[in-house]
Amino acid sequence: MKKLKLLSVVFFAGLIFAGCSQKEDQLQVQDDSLTLKSASVKAEYDMVPNEIIVKFKEGTDASKKALVFEKLGGKLKEKILTKMMEKQGDKDGIDLVSISGTVANALLAAKNYPEIEYAEPNYIYQHTATSNDPYYTNGSLWGMYGDATSPANQYGSQAGEAWAVDHTGSNTVWIGIIDEGYMYTHEDLAANAGTNPGEIASDGIDNDNNGYVDDVYGWDFDGNNNTVFDGTSDDHGTHVAGTIGAVGGNSKGVAGVCWTVKLLNAKFLGSAGGTTANAIKAVDYFTDLKTRHSLNLVATNNSWGGGGFSQALQDAIERANTVGILFIAAAGNDGADTETSTSYPSGYPNANIIAVASIDSKGALSSFSNYAITKVDLGAPGSAIYSTLPKKSKGKIVSGYGSYSGTSMATPHVTGAAALYASTHSGATANLIKDAILGSVVPTASLSGKCVTGGRLNVSGF
Ligand code: CA
Ligand code: CA
């Protein structure tokens, strides 16, 4: 399944590259008003080949928009106006536009129209796991160990030490998983599977009026339905969920940083990745739940990345910031210094972001992990991380376990830490939780000069 997914990505990227073969060349826009020279889109990022996102200036009327779409060689595919945009006084939202030509040409042409505030690609994001490691059995959960636990590993998150003083989380703390779907029926996750308190299951009615019918375990923005778990292809989301909150102390499987927590899911990564348009809806989905249902949603876990800067996505992350939701994000798996060639979304400057690099069980920076002195905050266990997975057995989907590596796996250790801190410090603001996480790191040689704190996650005092 993983191989198929990767192959499809490579194939897709090839298509995009072919479609943008004029990159770096001077583009001649066939527009009657102007001829512009300079390409504005780098072909190095994956993007939906025939779509752009357009934000019009306030008050632009529909007929004018239609005219602009026509001039751009496109038509409105979807108007996106989330409840959160409306709440901010935005009456127009953003427009997803289908175009007949290349993204680069359409974006260049868009600069001709003063009615347009900005136009940008609909990027495609991928989850940030790198590989499946061999199956682990005994002593495999090193990311949860501390120097005084048994078994011990000083480079683990020290979660075991927090558990030793009965700090194991709380079912009053909610976490949003923005990823693939996750297996909420998994034997080691079901007890921590949160359900939208404003929604009545299977009555065909959008009871909480958030725009999504029967969104009980969350919403699938990729498939546009309420089935967030679709089978073994949702392995990455399920793995992430287990690191945050697999049930502990139940003599089964693994344990998350929080033994008790409430998980909700905004699935936007499908078999071909996820788009900017759907990422925005996913982020706003949780912001809206916290705003209108007073859900004690502390953080979202974002183990995905790709694409270039998106104003529309950054705006959505900022809306989450205004209601105190931490946006905990993977630093990315290019094995690169991303201080200047920023990795998104972890590299946006929003105050609610915690960007996470990966370390291995010997305390080294994982070979795949990105780092950046001001844009990555800390390191956490991300190599050979054992967690929950959906597994196919005799034609059925059953509870399984396995080991993955990636900044995707480091990130949920930090998200779990945020939930753990919130469970023992009720009412703590996002700022305070972030300060607690960054302020308690253990200085680590491999992270010195590679991230803001120069240290690794340590929840022993949480
Ligand atoms: Ca609903
Ligand atoms: Ca367990």
PDB file of C-alpha atoms in Angstrom, residues 271-417:
ATOM      1  CA  SER A 271      -4.309   8.157  -1.545  1.00  0.00           C
ATOM      2  CA  ALA A 272      -2.811  11.053  -3.557  1.00  0.00           C
ATOM      3  CA  GLY A 273      -2.073  13.274  -0.577  1.00  0.00           C
ATOM      4  CA  GLY A 274      -4.101  16.296   0.500  1.00  0.00           C
ATOM      5  CA  THR A 275      -4.658  19.776  -0.893  1.00  0.00           C
ATOM      6  CA  THR A 276      -4.370  23.269   0.504  1.00  0.00           C
ATOM      7  CA  ALA A 277      -8.119  23.751   0.044  1.00  0.00           C
ATOM      8  CA  ASN A 278      -8.909  20.711   2.186  1.00  0.00           C
ATOM      9  CA  ALA A 279      -6.213  21.494   4.758  1.00  0.00           C
ATOM     10  CA  ILE A 280      -7.861  24.865   5.340  1.00  0.00           C
ATOM     11  CA  LYS A 281     -11.252  23.226   5.859  1.00  0.00           C
ATOM     12  CA  ALA A 282      -9.693  20.709   8.257  1.00  0.00           C
ATOM     13  CA  VAL A 283      -8.011  23.390  10.369  1.00  0.00           C
ATOM     14  CA  ASP A 284     -11.172  25.503  10.477  1.00  0.00           C
ATOM     15  CA  TYR A 285     -13.243  22.429  11.381  1.00  0.00           C
ATOM     16  CA  PHE A 286     -11.517  22.192  14.765  1.00  0.00           C
ATOM     17  CA  THR A 287     -11.390  25.944  15.316  1.00  0.00           C
ATOM     18  CA  ASP A 288     -15.153  26.023  14.821  1.00  0.00           C
ATOM     19  CA  LEU A 289     -15.738  23.085  17.191  1.00  0.00           C
ATOM     20  CA  LYS A 290     -13.773  24.845  19.909  1.00  0.00           C
ATOM     21  CA  THR A 291     -15.420  28.186  19.243  1.00  0.00           C
ATOM     22  CA  ARG A 292     -19.042  27.101  19.112  1.00  0.00           C
ATOM     23  CA  HIS A 293     -19.044  23.986  21.282  1.00  0.00           C
ATOM     24  CA  SER A 294     -16.498  25.162  23.814  1.00  0.00           C
ATOM     25  CA  LEU A 295     -14.702  21.886  23.250  1.00  0.00           C
ATOM     26  CA  ASN A 296     -11.501  21.882  25.290  1.00  0.00           C
ATOM     27  CA  LEU A 297      -9.463  21.298  22.147  1.00  0.00           C
ATOM     28  CA  VAL A 298      -5.857  21.978  23.041  1.00  0.00           C
ATOM     29  CA  ALA A 299      -3.935  21.161  19.876  1.00  0.00           C
ATOM     30  CA  THR A 300      -4.034  19.693  16.415  1.00  0.00           C
ATOM     31  CA  ASN A 301      -1.429  17.191  15.241  1.00  0.00           C
ATOM     32  CA  ASN A 302      -0.068  17.952  11.780  1.00  0.00           C
ATOM     33  CA  SER A 303       2.267  15.198  10.586  1.00  0.00           C
ATOM     34  CA  TRP A 304       2.272  16.344   6.979  1.00  0.00           C
ATOM     35  CA  GLY A 305       3.920  18.874   4.739  1.00  0.00           C
ATOM     36  CA  GLY A 306       4.858  19.999   1.284  1.00  0.00           C
ATOM     37  CA  GLY A 307       4.044  22.872  -0.985  1.00  0.00           C
ATOM     38  CA  GLY A 308       5.132  26.469  -0.769  1.00  0.00           C
ATOM     39  CA  PHE A 309       3.835  29.408   1.205  1.00  0.00           C
ATOM     40  CA  SER A 310       0.037  29.704   1.260  1.00  0.00           C
ATOM     41  CA  GLN A 311      -1.557  32.857   2.636  1.00  0.00           C
ATOM     42  CA  ALA A 312      -4.924  31.098   2.864  1.00  0.00           C
ATOM     43  CA  LEU A 313      -3.518  28.238   4.965  1.00  0.00           C
ATOM     44  CA  GLN A 314      -1.532  30.573   7.185  1.00  0.00           C
ATOM     45  CA  ASP A 315      -4.735  32.556   7.783  1.00  0.00           C
ATOM     46  CA  ALA A 316      -6.514  29.357   8.860  1.00  0.00           C
ATOM     47  CA  ILE A 317      -3.676  28.526  11.296  1.00  0.00           C
ATOM     48  CA  GLU A 318      -3.988  32.041  12.683  1.00  0.00           C
ATOM     49  CA  ARG A 319      -7.716  31.555  13.238  1.00  0.00           C
ATOM     50  CA  ALA A 320      -6.786  28.497  15.323  1.00  0.00           C
ATOM     51  CA  ASN A 321      -4.297  30.655  17.198  1.00  0.00           C
ATOM     52  CA  THR A 322      -6.947  33.222  18.107  1.00  0.00           C
ATOM     53  CA  VAL A 323      -8.936  30.537  19.932  1.00  0.00           C
ATOM     54  CA  GLY A 324      -5.889  29.005  21.598  1.00  0.00           C
ATOM     55  CA  ILE A 325      -5.355  25.831  19.584  1.00  0.00           C
ATOM     56  CA  LEU A 326      -1.732  24.794  19.228  1.00  0.00           C
ATOM     57  CA  PHE A 327      -0.752  23.687  15.722  1.00  0.00           C
ATOM     58  CA  ILE A 328       1.928  21.031  16.258  1.00  0.00           C
ATOM     59  CA  ALA A 329       3.694  20.291  13.001  1.00  0.00           C
ATOM     60  CA  ALA A 330       6.337  17.968  11.567  1.00  0.00           C
ATOM     61  CA  ALA A 331       9.572  19.654  10.492  1.00  0.00           C
ATOM     62  CA  GLY A 332       9.639  17.495   7.364  1.00  0.00           C
ATOM     63  CA  ASN A 333      11.775  14.655   6.064  1.00  0.00           C
ATOM     64  CA  ASP A 334      14.199  16.176   3.570  1.00  0.00           C
ATOM     65  CA  GLY A 335      17.158  15.791   5.942  1.00  0.00           C
ATOM     66  CA  ALA A 336      17.803  19.464   5.284  1.00  0.00           C
ATOM     67  CA  ASP A 337      18.399  22.800   6.930  1.00  0.00           C
ATOM     68  CA  THR A 338      15.097  24.529   6.235  1.00  0.00           C
ATOM     69  CA  GLU A 339      15.980  27.880   7.760  1.00  0.00           C
ATOM     70  CA  THR A 340      15.868  29.601   4.371  1.00  0.00           C
ATOM     71  CA  SER A 341      14.151  27.049   2.139  1.00  0.00           C
ATOM     72  CA  THR A 342      11.228  26.925   4.557  1.00  0.00           C
ATOM     73  CA  SER A 343       9.283  23.717   5.061  1.00  0.00           C
ATOM     74  CA  TYR A 344       5.529  24.312   5.407  1.00  0.00           C
ATOM     75  CA  PRO A 345       3.316  24.265   7.357  1.00  0.00           C
ATOM     76  CA  SER A 346       5.792  23.882  10.243  1.00  0.00           C
ATOM     77  CA  GLY A 347       7.726  26.970   9.111  1.00  0.00           C
ATOM     78  CA  TYR A 348       4.902  29.520   9.231  1.00  0.00           C
ATOM     79  CA  PRO A 349       5.601  32.212  11.821  1.00  0.00           C
ATOM     80  CA  ASN A 350       2.286  31.863  13.722  1.00  0.00           C
ATOM     81  CA  ALA A 351       2.731  31.868  17.496  1.00  0.00           C
ATOM     82  CA  ASN A 352       0.678  28.684  17.994  1.00  0.00           C
ATOM     83  CA  ILE A 353       2.968  26.484  15.895  1.00  0.00           C
ATOM     84  CA  ILE A 354       5.381  24.042  17.492  1.00  0.00           C
ATOM     85  CA  ALA A 355       7.692  22.569  14.840  1.00  0.00           C
ATOM     86  CA  VAL A 356       9.156  19.172  15.652  1.00  0.00           C
ATOM     87  CA  ALA A 357      12.369  17.489  14.461  1.00  0.00           C
ATOM     88  CA  SER A 358      13.082  13.797  14.940  1.00  0.00           C
ATOM     89  CA  ILE A 359      15.729  12.049  17.022  1.00  0.00           C
ATOM     90  CA  ASP A 360      16.603   8.389  17.222  1.00  0.00           C
ATOM     91  CA  SER A 361      16.971   6.143  20.259  1.00  0.00           C
ATOM     92  CA  LYS A 362      20.648   7.095  20.650  1.00  0.00           C
ATOM     93  CA  GLY A 363      19.867  10.792  20.733  1.00  0.00           C
ATOM     94  CA  ALA A 364      21.104  11.583  17.234  1.00  0.00           C
ATOM     95  CA  LEU A 365      19.133  13.782  14.875  1.00  0.00           C
ATOM     96  CA  SER A 366      17.370  11.297  12.584  1.00  0.00           C
ATOM     97  CA  SER A 367      19.035  11.267   9.164  1.00  0.00           C
ATOM     98  CA  PHE A 368      15.759  12.212   7.464  1.00  0.00           C
ATOM     99  CA  SER A 369      14.849  15.036   9.820  1.00  0.00           C
ATOM    100  CA  ASN A 370      14.798  18.664   8.761  1.00  0.00           C
ATOM    101  CA  TYR A 371      16.162  21.258  11.189  1.00  0.00           C
ATOM    102  CA  ALA A 372      16.280  25.037  11.357  1.00  0.00           C
ATOM    103  CA  ILE A 373      17.697  27.268  14.040  1.00  0.00           C
ATOM    104  CA  THR A 374      14.645  29.573  14.278  1.00  0.00           C
ATOM    105  CA  LYS A 375      11.941  27.572  12.505  1.00  0.00           C
ATOM    106  CA  VAL A 376      12.109  24.218  14.279  1.00  0.00           C
ATOM    107  CA  ASP A 377      11.423  24.252  18.012  1.00  0.00           C
ATOM    108  CA  LEU A 378      12.596  20.952  19.486  1.00  0.00           C
ATOM    109  CA  GLY A 379      13.379  17.315  18.848  1.00  0.00           C
ATOM    110  CA  ALA A 380      11.305  14.277  19.851  1.00  0.00           C
ATOM    111  CA  PRO A 381      11.488  10.510  19.241  1.00  0.00           C
ATOM    112  CA  GLY A 382      10.721   9.797  15.574  1.00  0.00           C
ATOM    113  CA  SER A 383      12.912   6.873  14.465  1.00  0.00           C
ATOM    114  CA  ALA A 384      11.548   3.343  14.866  1.00  0.00           C
ATOM    115  CA  ILE A 385       8.396   4.335  16.709  1.00  0.00           C
ATOM    116  CA  TYR A 386       6.037   1.538  17.568  1.00  0.00           C
ATOM    117  CA  SER A 387       2.312   2.314  17.525  1.00  0.00           C
ATOM    118  CA  THR A 388      -1.184   1.259  16.476  1.00  0.00           C
ATOM    119  CA  LEU A 389      -2.053   0.242  12.907  1.00  0.00           C
ATOM    120  CA  PRO A 390      -5.043  -1.178  11.051  1.00  0.00           C
ATOM    121  CA  LYS A 391      -4.212  -4.645   9.765  1.00  0.00           C
ATOM    122  CA  LYS A 392      -5.910  -6.882   7.246  1.00  0.00           C
ATOM    123  CA  SER A 393      -6.477 -10.437   8.395  1.00  0.00           C
ATOM    124  CA  LYS A 394      -8.663 -12.969   6.559  1.00  0.00           C
ATOM    125  CA  GLY A 395     -10.390 -10.171   4.674  1.00  0.00           C
ATOM    126  CA  LYS A 396     -11.183  -8.217   7.816  1.00  0.00           C
ATOM    127  CA  ILE A 397      -9.629  -5.071   9.273  1.00  0.00           C
ATOM    128  CA  VAL A 398      -8.270  -5.872  12.714  1.00  0.00           C
ATOM    129  CA  SER A 399      -6.142  -4.153  15.340  1.00  0.00           C
ATOM    130  CA  GLY A 400      -2.441  -4.259  14.592  1.00  0.00           C
ATOM    131  CA  TYR A 401       0.837  -2.652  15.611  1.00  0.00           C
ATOM    132  CA  GLY A 402       4.022  -1.694  13.859  1.00  0.00           C
ATOM    133  CA  SER A 403       7.018   0.575  13.669  1.00  0.00           C
ATOM    134  CA  TYR A 404       7.317   3.673  11.476  1.00  0.00           C
ATOM    135  CA  SER A 405       9.877   6.459  11.256  1.00  0.00           C
ATOM    136  CA  GLY A 406       9.519  10.115  10.384  1.00  0.00           C
ATOM    137  CA  THR A 407       9.070  13.592  11.750  1.00  0.00           C
ATOM    138  CA  SER A 408       5.446  12.419  11.459  1.00  0.00           C
ATOM    139  CA  MET A 409       6.166  10.110  14.401  1.00  0.00           C
ATOM    140  CA  ALA A 410       8.060  12.747  16.425  1.00  0.00           C
ATOM    141  CA  THR A 411       5.202  15.242  16.186  1.00  0.00           C
ATOM    142  CA  PRO A 412       2.528  13.203  18.031  1.00  0.00           C
ATOM    143  CA  HIS A 413       4.903  12.756  21.001  1.00  0.00           C
ATOM    144  CA  VAL A 414       4.781  16.547  21.364  1.00  0.00           C
ATOM    145  CA  THR A 415       1.031  16.694  20.737  1.00  0.00           C
ATOM    146  CA  GLY A 416       0.581  14.051  23.434  1.00  0.00           C
ATOM    147  CA  ALA A 417       2.769  16.179  25.692  1.00  0.00           C
TER     148      ALA A 417
END
